[in-house]
PDB file of C-alpha atoms in Angstrom:
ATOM      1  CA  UNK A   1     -96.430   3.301 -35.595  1.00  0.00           C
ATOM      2  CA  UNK A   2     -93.160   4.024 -33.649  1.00  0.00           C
ATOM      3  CA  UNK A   3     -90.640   1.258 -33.570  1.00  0.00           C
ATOM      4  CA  UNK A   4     -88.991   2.599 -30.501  1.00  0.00           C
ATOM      5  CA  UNK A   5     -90.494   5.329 -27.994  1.00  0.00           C
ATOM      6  CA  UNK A   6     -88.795   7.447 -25.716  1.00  0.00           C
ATOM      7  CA  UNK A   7     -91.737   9.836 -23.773  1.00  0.00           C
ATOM      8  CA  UNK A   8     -89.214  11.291 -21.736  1.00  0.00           C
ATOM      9  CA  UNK A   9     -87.940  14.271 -23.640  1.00  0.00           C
ATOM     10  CA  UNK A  10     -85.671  16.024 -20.506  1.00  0.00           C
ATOM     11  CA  UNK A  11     -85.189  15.305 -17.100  1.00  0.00           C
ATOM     12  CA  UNK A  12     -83.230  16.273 -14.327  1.00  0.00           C
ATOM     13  CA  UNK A  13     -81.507  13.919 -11.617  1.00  0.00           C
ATOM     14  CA  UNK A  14     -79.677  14.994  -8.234  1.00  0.00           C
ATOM     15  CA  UNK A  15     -76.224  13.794  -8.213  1.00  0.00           C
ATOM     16  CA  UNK A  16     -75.467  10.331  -6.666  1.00  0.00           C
ATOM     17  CA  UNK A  17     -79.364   9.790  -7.286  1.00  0.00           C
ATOM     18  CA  UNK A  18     -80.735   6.824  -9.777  1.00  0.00           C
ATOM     19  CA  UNK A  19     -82.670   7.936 -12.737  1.00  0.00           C
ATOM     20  CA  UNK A  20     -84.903   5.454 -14.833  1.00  0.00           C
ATOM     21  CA  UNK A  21     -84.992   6.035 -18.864  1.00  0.00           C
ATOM     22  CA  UNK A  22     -88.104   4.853 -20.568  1.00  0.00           C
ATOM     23  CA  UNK A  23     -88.021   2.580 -23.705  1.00  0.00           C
ATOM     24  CA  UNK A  24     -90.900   0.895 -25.154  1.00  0.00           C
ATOM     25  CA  UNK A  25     -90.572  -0.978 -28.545  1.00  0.00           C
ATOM     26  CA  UNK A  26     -92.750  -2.769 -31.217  1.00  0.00           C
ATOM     27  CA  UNK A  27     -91.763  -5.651 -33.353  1.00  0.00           C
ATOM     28  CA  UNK A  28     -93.322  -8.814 -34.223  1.00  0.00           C
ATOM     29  CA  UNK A  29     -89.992 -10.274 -35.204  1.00  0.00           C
ATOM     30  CA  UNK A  30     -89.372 -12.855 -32.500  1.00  0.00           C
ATOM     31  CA  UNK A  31     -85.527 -12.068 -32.181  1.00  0.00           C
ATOM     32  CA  UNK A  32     -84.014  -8.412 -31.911  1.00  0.00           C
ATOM     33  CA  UNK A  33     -81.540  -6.728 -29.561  1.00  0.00           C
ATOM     34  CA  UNK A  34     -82.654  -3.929 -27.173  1.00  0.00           C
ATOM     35  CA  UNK A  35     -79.549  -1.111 -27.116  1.00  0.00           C
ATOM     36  CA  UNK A  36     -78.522   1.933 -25.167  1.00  0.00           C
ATOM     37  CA  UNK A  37     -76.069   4.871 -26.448  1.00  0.00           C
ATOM     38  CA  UNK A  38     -75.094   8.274 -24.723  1.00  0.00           C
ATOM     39  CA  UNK A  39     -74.395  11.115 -26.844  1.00  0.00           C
ATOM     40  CA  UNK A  40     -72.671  13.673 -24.410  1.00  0.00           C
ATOM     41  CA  UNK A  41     -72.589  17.341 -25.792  1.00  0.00           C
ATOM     42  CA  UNK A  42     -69.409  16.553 -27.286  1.00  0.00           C
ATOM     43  CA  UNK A  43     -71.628  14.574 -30.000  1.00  0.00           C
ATOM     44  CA  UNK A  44     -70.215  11.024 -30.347  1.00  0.00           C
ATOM     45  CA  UNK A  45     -72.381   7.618 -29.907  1.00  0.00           C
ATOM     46  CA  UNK A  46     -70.776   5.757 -26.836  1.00  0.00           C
ATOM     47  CA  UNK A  47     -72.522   2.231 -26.939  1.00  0.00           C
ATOM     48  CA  UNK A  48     -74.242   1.678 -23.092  1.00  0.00           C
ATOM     49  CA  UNK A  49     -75.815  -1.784 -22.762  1.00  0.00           C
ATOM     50  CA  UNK A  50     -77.564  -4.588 -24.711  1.00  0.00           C
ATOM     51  CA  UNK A  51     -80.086  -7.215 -24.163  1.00  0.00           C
ATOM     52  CA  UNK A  52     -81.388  -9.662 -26.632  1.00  0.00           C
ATOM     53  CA  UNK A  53     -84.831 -10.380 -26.559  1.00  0.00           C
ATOM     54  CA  UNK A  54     -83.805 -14.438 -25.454  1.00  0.00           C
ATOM     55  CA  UNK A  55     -81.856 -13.156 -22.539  1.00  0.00           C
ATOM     56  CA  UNK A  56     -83.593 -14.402 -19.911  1.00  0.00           C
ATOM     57  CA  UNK A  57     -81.714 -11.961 -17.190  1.00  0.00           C
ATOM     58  CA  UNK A  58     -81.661  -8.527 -17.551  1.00  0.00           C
ATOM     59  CA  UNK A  59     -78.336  -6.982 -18.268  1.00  0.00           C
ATOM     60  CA  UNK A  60     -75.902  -4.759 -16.148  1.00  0.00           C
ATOM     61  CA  UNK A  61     -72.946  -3.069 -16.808  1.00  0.00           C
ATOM     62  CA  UNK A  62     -71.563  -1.307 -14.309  1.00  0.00           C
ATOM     63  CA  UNK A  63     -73.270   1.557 -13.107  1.00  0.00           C
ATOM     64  CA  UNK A  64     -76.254   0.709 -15.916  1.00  0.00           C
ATOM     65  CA  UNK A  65     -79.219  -1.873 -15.909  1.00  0.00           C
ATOM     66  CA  UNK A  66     -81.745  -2.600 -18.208  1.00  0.00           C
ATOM     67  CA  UNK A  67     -85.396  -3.041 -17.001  1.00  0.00           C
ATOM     68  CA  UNK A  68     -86.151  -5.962 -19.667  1.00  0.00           C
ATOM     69  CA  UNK A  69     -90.228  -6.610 -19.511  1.00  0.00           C
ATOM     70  CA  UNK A  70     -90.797  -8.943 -22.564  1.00  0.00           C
ATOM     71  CA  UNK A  71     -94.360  -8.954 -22.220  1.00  0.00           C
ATOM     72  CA  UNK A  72     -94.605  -5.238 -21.912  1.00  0.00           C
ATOM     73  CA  UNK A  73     -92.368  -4.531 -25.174  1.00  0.00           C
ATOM     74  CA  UNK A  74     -90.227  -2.178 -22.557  1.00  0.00           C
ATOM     75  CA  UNK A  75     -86.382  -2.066 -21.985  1.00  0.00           C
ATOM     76  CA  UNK A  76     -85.902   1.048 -19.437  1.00  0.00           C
ATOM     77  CA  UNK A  77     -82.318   1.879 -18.409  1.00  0.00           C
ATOM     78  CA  UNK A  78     -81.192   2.875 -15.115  1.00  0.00           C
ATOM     79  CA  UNK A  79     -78.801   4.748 -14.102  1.00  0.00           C
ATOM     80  CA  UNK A  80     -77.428   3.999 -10.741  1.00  0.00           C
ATOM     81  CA  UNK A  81     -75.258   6.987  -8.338  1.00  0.00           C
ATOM     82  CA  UNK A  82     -75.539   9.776 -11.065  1.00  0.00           C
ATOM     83  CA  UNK A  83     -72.049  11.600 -11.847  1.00  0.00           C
ATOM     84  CA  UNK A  84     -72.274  14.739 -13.175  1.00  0.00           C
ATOM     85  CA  UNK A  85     -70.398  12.744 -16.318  1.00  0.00           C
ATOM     86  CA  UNK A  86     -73.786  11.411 -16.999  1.00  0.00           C
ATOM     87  CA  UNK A  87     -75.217  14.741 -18.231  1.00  0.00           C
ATOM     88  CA  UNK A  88     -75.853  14.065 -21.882  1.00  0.00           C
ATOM     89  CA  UNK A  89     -78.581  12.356 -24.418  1.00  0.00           C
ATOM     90  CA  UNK A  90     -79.697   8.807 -24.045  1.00  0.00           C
ATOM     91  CA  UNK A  91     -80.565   6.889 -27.246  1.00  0.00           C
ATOM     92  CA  UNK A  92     -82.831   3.487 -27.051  1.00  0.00           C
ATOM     93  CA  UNK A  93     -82.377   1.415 -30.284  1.00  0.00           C
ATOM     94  CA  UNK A  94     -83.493  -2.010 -31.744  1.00  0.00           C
ATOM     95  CA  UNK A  95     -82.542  -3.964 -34.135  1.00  0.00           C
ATOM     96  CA  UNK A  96     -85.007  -6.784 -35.598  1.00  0.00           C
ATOM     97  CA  UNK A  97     -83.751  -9.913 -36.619  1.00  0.00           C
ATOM     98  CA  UNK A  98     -80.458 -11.663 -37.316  1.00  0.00           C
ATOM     99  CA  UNK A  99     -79.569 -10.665 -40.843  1.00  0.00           C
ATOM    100  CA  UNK A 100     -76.449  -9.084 -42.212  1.00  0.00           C
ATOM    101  CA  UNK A 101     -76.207  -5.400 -42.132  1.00  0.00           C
ATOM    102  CA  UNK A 102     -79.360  -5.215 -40.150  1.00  0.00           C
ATOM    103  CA  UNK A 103     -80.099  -1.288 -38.961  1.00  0.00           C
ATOM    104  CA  UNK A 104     -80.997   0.207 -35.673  1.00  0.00           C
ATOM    105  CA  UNK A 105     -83.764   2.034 -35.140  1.00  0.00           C
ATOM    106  CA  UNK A 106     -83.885   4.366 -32.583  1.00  0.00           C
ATOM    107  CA  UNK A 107     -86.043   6.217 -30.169  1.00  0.00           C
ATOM    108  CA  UNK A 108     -86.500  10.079 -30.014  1.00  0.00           C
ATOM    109  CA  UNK A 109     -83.829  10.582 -27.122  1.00  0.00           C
ATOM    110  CA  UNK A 110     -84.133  11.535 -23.558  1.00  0.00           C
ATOM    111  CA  UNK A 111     -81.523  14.835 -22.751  1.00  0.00           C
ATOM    112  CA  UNK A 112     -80.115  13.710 -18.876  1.00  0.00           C
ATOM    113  CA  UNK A 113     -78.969  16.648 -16.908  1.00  0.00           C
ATOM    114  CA  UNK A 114     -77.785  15.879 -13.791  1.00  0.00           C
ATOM    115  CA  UNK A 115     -77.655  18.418 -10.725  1.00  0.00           C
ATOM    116  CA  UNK A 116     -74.709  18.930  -8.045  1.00  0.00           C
TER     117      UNK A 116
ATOM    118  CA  UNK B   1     -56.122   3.721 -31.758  1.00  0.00           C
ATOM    119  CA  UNK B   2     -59.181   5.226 -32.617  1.00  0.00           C
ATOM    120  CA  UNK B   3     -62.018   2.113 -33.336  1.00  0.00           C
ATOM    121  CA  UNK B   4     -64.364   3.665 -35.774  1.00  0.00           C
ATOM    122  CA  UNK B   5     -62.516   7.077 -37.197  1.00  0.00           C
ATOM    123  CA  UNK B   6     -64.650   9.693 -39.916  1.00  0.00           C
ATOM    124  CA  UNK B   7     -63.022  12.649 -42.214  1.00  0.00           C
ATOM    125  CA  UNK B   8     -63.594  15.834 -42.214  1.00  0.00           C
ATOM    126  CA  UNK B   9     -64.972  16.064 -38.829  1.00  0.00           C
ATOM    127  CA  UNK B  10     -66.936  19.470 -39.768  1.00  0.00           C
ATOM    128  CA  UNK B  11     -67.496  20.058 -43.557  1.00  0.00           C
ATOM    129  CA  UNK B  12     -69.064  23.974 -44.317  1.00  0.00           C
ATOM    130  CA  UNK B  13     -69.699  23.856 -48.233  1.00  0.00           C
ATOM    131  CA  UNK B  14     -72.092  25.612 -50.270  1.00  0.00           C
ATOM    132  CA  UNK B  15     -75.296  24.432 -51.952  1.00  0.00           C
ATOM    133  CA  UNK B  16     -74.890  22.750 -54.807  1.00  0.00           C
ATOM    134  CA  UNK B  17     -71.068  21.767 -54.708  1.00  0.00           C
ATOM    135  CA  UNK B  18     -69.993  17.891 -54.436  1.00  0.00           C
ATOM    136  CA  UNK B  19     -68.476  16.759 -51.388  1.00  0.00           C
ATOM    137  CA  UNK B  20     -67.128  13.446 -49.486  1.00  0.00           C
ATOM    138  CA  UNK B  21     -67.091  12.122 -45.749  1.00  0.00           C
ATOM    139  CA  UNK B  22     -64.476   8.669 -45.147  1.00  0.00           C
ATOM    140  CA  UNK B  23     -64.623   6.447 -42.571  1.00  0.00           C
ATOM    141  CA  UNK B  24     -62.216   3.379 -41.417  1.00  0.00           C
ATOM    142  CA  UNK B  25     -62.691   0.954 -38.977  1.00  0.00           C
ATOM    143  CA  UNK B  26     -59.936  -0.790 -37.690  1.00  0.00           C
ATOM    144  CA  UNK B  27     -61.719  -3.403 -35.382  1.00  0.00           C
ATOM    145  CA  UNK B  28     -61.949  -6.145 -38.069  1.00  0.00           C
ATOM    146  CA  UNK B  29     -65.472  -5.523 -38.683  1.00  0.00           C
ATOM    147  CA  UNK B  30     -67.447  -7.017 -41.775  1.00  0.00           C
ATOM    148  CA  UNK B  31     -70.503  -4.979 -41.658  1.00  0.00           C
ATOM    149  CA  UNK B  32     -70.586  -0.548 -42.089  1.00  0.00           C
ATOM    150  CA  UNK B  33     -72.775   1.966 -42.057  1.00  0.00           C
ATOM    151  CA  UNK B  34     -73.893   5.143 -42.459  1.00  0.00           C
ATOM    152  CA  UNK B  35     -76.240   6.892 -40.365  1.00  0.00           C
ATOM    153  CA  UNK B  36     -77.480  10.408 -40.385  1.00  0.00           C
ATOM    154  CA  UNK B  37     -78.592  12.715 -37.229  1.00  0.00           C
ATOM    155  CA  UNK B  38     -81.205  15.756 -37.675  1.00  0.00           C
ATOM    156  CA  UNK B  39     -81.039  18.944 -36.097  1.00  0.00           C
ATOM    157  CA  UNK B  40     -83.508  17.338 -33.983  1.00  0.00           C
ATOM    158  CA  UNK B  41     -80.853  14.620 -32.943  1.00  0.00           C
ATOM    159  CA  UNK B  42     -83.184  11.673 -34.758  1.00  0.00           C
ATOM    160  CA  UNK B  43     -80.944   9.706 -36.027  1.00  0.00           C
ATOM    161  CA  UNK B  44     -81.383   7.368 -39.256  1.00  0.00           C
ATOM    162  CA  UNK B  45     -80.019   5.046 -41.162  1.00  0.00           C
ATOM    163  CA  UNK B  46     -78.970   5.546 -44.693  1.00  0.00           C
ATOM    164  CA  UNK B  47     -76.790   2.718 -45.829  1.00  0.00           C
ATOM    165  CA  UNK B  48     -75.451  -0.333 -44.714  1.00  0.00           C
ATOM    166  CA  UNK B  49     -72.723  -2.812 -46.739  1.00  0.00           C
ATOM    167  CA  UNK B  50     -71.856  -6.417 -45.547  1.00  0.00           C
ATOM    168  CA  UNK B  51     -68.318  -7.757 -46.818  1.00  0.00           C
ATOM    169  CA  UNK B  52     -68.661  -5.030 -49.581  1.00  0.00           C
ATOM    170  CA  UNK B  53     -71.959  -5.353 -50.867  1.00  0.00           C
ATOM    171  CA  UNK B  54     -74.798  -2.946 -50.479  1.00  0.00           C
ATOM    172  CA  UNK B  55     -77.401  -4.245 -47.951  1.00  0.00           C
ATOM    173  CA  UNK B  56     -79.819  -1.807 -46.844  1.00  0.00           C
ATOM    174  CA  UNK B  57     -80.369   1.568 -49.180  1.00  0.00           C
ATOM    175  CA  UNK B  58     -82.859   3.190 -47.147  1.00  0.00           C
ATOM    176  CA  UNK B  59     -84.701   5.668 -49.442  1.00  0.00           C
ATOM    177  CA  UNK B  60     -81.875   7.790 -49.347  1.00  0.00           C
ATOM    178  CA  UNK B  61     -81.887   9.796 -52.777  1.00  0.00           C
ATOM    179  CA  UNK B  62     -79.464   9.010 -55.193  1.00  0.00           C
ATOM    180  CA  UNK B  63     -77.015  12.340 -55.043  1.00  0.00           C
ATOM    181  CA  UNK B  64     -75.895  10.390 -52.103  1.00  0.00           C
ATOM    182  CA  UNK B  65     -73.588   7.404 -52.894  1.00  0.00           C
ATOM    183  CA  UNK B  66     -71.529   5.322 -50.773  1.00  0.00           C
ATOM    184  CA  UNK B  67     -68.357   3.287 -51.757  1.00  0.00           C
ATOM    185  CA  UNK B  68     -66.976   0.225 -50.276  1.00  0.00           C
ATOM    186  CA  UNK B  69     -63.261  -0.371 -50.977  1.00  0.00           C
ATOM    187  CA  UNK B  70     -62.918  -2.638 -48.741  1.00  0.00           C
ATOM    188  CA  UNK B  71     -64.192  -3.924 -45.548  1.00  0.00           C
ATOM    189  CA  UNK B  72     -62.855  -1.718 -43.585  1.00  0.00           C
ATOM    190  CA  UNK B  73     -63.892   1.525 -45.223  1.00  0.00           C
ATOM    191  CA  UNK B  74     -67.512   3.063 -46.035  1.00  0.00           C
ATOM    192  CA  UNK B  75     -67.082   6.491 -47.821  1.00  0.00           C
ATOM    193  CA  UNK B  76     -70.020   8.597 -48.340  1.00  0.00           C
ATOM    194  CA  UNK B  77     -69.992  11.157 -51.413  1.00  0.00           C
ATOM    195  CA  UNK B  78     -72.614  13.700 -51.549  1.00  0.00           C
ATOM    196  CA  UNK B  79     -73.448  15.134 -55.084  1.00  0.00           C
ATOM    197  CA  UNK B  80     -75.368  18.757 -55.656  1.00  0.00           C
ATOM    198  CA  UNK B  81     -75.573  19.523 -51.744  1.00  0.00           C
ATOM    199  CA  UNK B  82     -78.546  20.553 -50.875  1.00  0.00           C
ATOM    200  CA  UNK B  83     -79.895  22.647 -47.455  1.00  0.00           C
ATOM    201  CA  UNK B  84     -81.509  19.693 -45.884  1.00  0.00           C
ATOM    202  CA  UNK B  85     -78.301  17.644 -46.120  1.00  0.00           C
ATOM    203  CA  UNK B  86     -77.017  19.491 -43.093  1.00  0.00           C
ATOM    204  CA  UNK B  87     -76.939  16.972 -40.237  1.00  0.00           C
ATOM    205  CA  UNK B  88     -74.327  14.938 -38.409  1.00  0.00           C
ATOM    206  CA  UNK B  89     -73.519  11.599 -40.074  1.00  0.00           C
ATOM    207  CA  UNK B  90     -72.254   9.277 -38.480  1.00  0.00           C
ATOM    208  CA  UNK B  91     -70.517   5.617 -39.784  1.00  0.00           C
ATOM    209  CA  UNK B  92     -70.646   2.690 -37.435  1.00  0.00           C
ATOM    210  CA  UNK B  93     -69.406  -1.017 -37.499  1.00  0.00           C
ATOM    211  CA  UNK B  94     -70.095  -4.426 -36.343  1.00  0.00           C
ATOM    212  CA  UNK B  95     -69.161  -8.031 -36.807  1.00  0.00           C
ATOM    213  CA  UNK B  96     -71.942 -10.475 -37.947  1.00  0.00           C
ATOM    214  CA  UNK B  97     -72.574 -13.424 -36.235  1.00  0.00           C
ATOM    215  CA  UNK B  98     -71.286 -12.178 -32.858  1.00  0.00           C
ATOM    216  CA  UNK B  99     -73.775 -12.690 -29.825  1.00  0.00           C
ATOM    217  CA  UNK B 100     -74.279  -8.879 -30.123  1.00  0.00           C
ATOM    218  CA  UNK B 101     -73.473  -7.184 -33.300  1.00  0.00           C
ATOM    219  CA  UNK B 102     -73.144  -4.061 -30.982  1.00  0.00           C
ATOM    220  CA  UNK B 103     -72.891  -1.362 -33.848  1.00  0.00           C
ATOM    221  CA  UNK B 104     -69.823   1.072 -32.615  1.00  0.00           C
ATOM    222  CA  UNK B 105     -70.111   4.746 -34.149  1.00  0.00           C
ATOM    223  CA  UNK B 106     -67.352   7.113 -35.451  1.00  0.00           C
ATOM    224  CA  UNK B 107     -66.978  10.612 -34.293  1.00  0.00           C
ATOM    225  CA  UNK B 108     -69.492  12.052 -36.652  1.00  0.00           C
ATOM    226  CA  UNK B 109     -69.378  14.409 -39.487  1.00  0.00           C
ATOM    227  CA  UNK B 110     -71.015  17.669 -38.802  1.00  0.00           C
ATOM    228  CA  UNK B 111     -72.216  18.916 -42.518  1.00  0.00           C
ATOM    229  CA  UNK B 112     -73.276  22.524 -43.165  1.00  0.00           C
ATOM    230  CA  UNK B 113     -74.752  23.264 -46.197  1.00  0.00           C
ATOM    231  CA  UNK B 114     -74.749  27.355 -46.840  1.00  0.00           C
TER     232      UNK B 114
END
């Protein structure tokens, strides 16, 4: 089974609209960290947003928020005011437990392209 | 001031022939690795080292071998190239123990294997 699922291959946004990202997850470990990276077409990994599975509020950072339901296994990002600087690929990861040197596993990707 | 820095950023080298991608961090990281991104942009990981040692060796095969000087450096060297190495790999870093342990990526290496 998938470890991390993005269904949202592509999707368009207006400008200065919000777009939600879907990211559902399966683990049976009872702590892991929920992450979000853009990859613009310029190709580097530009870390988003986190939230730990024992945060009890969801997290914001700026113009992002994360959609933490627990009981759902789903951690869906939103992107508030799109900029046309948002037009890129969005990567949901997780990684399961505390260890040393623990990976991240990621989701498929969903490719943003935002409209003017 | 670059956080998480790679070399070569684009490698072109023909099948068969031995070649090597560095990486640095300079954020005083203990933990590095190496992931690697398919032409369909899934990325994987490959290898990650804690304080030096080897952690997670995730099926990779064995022409691929990475080398821990030190903790702030993860080289990857890639014997007999093959095709299907052609990808993006990318080396990240993050501190153990912080609330976190955000992973930060490099630039990437774009590989092409002719």
């Amino acid at each position: 089974a998938q470890k991390i699922t993005q269904t949202q291959p592509g999707m368009f946004v207006q400008e200065k609209e919000a777009v939600t990202l879907d990211c559902t997850y399966d683990t049976s470990d009872p702590s892991y960290g929920l992450f979000w990276y853009k990859q613009p077409s310029s190709g580097e990994m530009i870390f988003l947003i986190y939230q730990g599975s024992y945060d009890q509020q969801n997290a914001t950072e700026g113009r992002y928020s994360l959609n933490f339901q627990k009981a759902r296994k789903s951690a869906n990002l939103v992107i508030s005011a799109s900029q046309l600087g948002d037009s890129a690929m969005y990567f949901c990861a997780m990684r399961e437990g505390r260890a040393a040197g623990n990976k991240l596993t990621f989701g498929g990707g969903t490719r943003v392209l935002v409209k003017p | 001031d670059t956080a998480v820095s790679q070399t070569p950023k684009y490698l072109v080298t023909q099948m068969g022939n031995d070649k090597s991608i560095k990486c640095e961090q300079n954020l005083g990281h203990d933990t590095m690795y190496w992931y690697k991104q398919d032409s369909k942009k899934f990325l994987k990981i490959m290898f990650s080292y804690n304080n030096k040692e080897l952690i997670i060796n995730e099926t990779v095969p064995n022409r691929f071998s990475p080398k821990s000087p030190d903790k702030a450096h993860l080289n990857l060297h890639i014997n007999s190239l093959e095709l299907g190495d052609s990808a993006v790999y990318f080396c990240a870093s993050s501190q153990e123990g912080t609330p976190q342990e955000t992973q930060y990526f490099g630039p990437g290496t774009r590989l092409l294997v002719l």
